[in-house]
Amino acid sequence: MARFIFVCGGVMSGIGKGVSTASIARLLKERGFRVTACKIDPYLNVDAGTMNPTEHGEVFVTEDGVECDQDIGNYERFLGQDIPRENYMTTGLIYQTVIERERNLEYEGKCVEVIPHIPEEVIRRLDRAGKKAKADFVLVEIGGTVGEYQNALFLEAGRILRLQRPGDVLFVLVSYLPVPKLVGEMKTKPTQYAVRSMNTAGLQPDIIIARSVVPLDEPRKKKISIFCNIAPEDVISAPDIKSIYEIPLNFERDHLSERLLLKFGIKAKKRSLGEWDVFVKKMRRANKPETPAVRIGIVGKYFGTGNFVLSDSYISVIEAVKHATWHFGKRPEIEWLNAEEYEGNPSSLKLLKRFDGIIVPGGFGSRGVEGKIAVIRFCRVSNIPFFGLCYGMQLATVEFARHACRLRDAHTTEVKGAAAHPVIHTLPEQLVNIKERRLGGSMRLGAYTCALKPGTKSYKAHGSALISERHRHRYEFNGDFRDQLETCGLIVSGVNTERNLVEIIELRGHPFFVGTQFHPEFKSRPLAPHPLFIEFIRAGIKKSRMHAPEKAGARR
Ligand code: GLN
């Protein structure tokens, strides 16, 4: 039977509960255990697919096609393993399941109630997740913070599980300790209140992770210990650090995995942090300011609420760029480019030459599309390494059709339904979805097999003929235009084996011009960067070398 570690948040959100959960999972994996991680989100959306990235951050997609919270991406990156659909749930999904079950008379005439039936359904799913992974440990991150109305039923699920399986369930509270400027010292009171909130829910944290701008000192550890009813060794210092990948190391400094194992009464199989330590050392060296940079521009549109949101909206793309750059021992430097600024603006296009590579990532709708197309054209004719991801690939197809193939009215039907040359269009089944407004969870989602064409860049990058990659889109390359575009020089280097759909396009005679209908960024991990990102960065490094003397001069 799996053991469960619930991770909840105190004081406020956005303090790194997801990466804390992922880090604990990694620590236990490095100790030789089988680990999986689950996320429970309090909102009523059945999944994350219908949410705007500016409000909620990136929508991550699992191998088995669930549109979920970006924290699942963190678990995959830290654990280096796929997280299946069982591991993600929302209030909406749980209620939907319970109500469906009630409609099927599965409660045998009982009155179906919020308690216990909702927590019971949560526990059923957590058990399923544990069994599927054959896990020794299941991490369970509860979205939101303790004391709010919205996630109370999930804490209740934890309480009931602990009652049913004493000794097999622990609670970790990730709390925040502010250091107000005027006061000049770290304050523990909000954390005391967070623990009191947990107490009223019938729970007591076994570990408190103390997030703050600075490390926790001994007097504060003691204070938290006394006021929060917890041993000082169970209060883990978690100051702000440069990279999230350093968190497992930091936790281990306060012996977190040892404390957890001690509480469960089990012995570690291995010493902690082998592979991860090696990776973090390499990353630290690469991130030093004196290490040569690889400068990557990402053309986005989710600029509404400033940089903070932006980096959340494209988190997997950013991490994939970093993984591949560190792989070469180089320093990633990412800059955000607002697509709309390139619409009818040749002078800003010229400035793109300063980049070693440009990415046009996934997206939806018409805003910024002409700007993205202008950027893609500039990359194509100026030999700037270009990587198009999903919408980026579709728009690269539109650009190529318009300017290299003279199909002047080429477009995606997502933006121009009546285009004379609909080079990107919908599959018949998607037309039905759109017409009947069946829009939740109905895109082409999850992993599909793609066959690579020998001799192409994509084939060389992977070194094999078949790959499997994750999708999330409603529109596709229109096969009716394939011959015409190929005659003009477009290379179709990857094709879906079952339906002959175009999955990868590239160009010959260009340092790197590749577009993928799938999202390779979802499969990149720090210990295993994605082959296409590696080749993209390799091309970027080559380009950066061409400018090396100029850059050195500028530094002096
Ligand atoms: N909007 C495009 C589609 O639905 C691309 C989606 C994406 O980039 N994820 O096909």
mmCIF file of C-alpha atoms and ligand atoms in Angstrom, residues 362-365 389-391 394 414 443 472-475 517 519, ligand 1:
data_model
loop_
_atom_site.group_PDB
_atom_site.id
_atom_site.type_symbol
_atom_site.label_atom_id
_atom_site.label_comp_id
_atom_site.label_asym_id
_atom_site.label_seq_id
_atom_site.Cartn_x
_atom_site.Cartn_y
_atom_site.Cartn_z
ATOM 1 C CA GLY A 362 1.456 27.741 -29.144
ATOM 2 C CA GLY A 363 -1.507 30.087 -29.153
ATOM 3 C CA PHE A 364 -5.092 30.693 -30.140
ATOM 4 C CA GLY A 365 -7.104 33.307 -32.005
ATOM 5 C CA LEU A 389 5.496 25.042 -31.706
ATOM 6 C CA CYS A 390 1.938 24.135 -32.675
ATOM 7 C CA TYR A 391 0.448 27.522 -33.647
ATOM 8 C CA GLN A 394 0.775 26.448 -38.428
ATOM 9 C CA GLU A 414 -9.091 29.703 -37.276
ATOM 10 C CA MET A 443 -9.129 19.119 -29.069
ATOM 11 C CA ARG A 472 -3.285 20.144 -28.126
ATOM 12 C CA HIS A 473 -4.955 21.686 -31.139
ATOM 13 C CA ARG A 474 -8.117 21.814 -33.199
ATOM 14 C CA TYR A 475 -6.578 22.878 -36.514
ATOM 15 C CA GLN A 517 2.278 20.421 -34.772
ATOM 16 C CA HIS A 519 4.352 20.402 -28.217
HETATM 17 N N1 GLN B 1 -4.884 27.496 -32.254
HETATM 18 C C1 GLN B 1 -4.273 26.375 -32.876
HETATM 19 C C2 GLN B 1 -5.205 25.171 -32.942
HETATM 20 O O1 GLN B 1 -6.165 25.104 -32.215
HETATM 21 C C3 GLN B 1 -2.973 26.003 -32.203
HETATM 22 C C4 GLN B 1 -3.127 25.484 -30.823
HETATM 23 C C5 GLN B 1 -1.856 25.504 -30.035
HETATM 24 O O2 GLN B 1 -0.908 26.212 -30.365
HETATM 25 N N2 GLN B 1 -1.818 24.776 -28.947
HETATM 26 O O3 GLN B 1 -4.971 24.264 -33.698
#
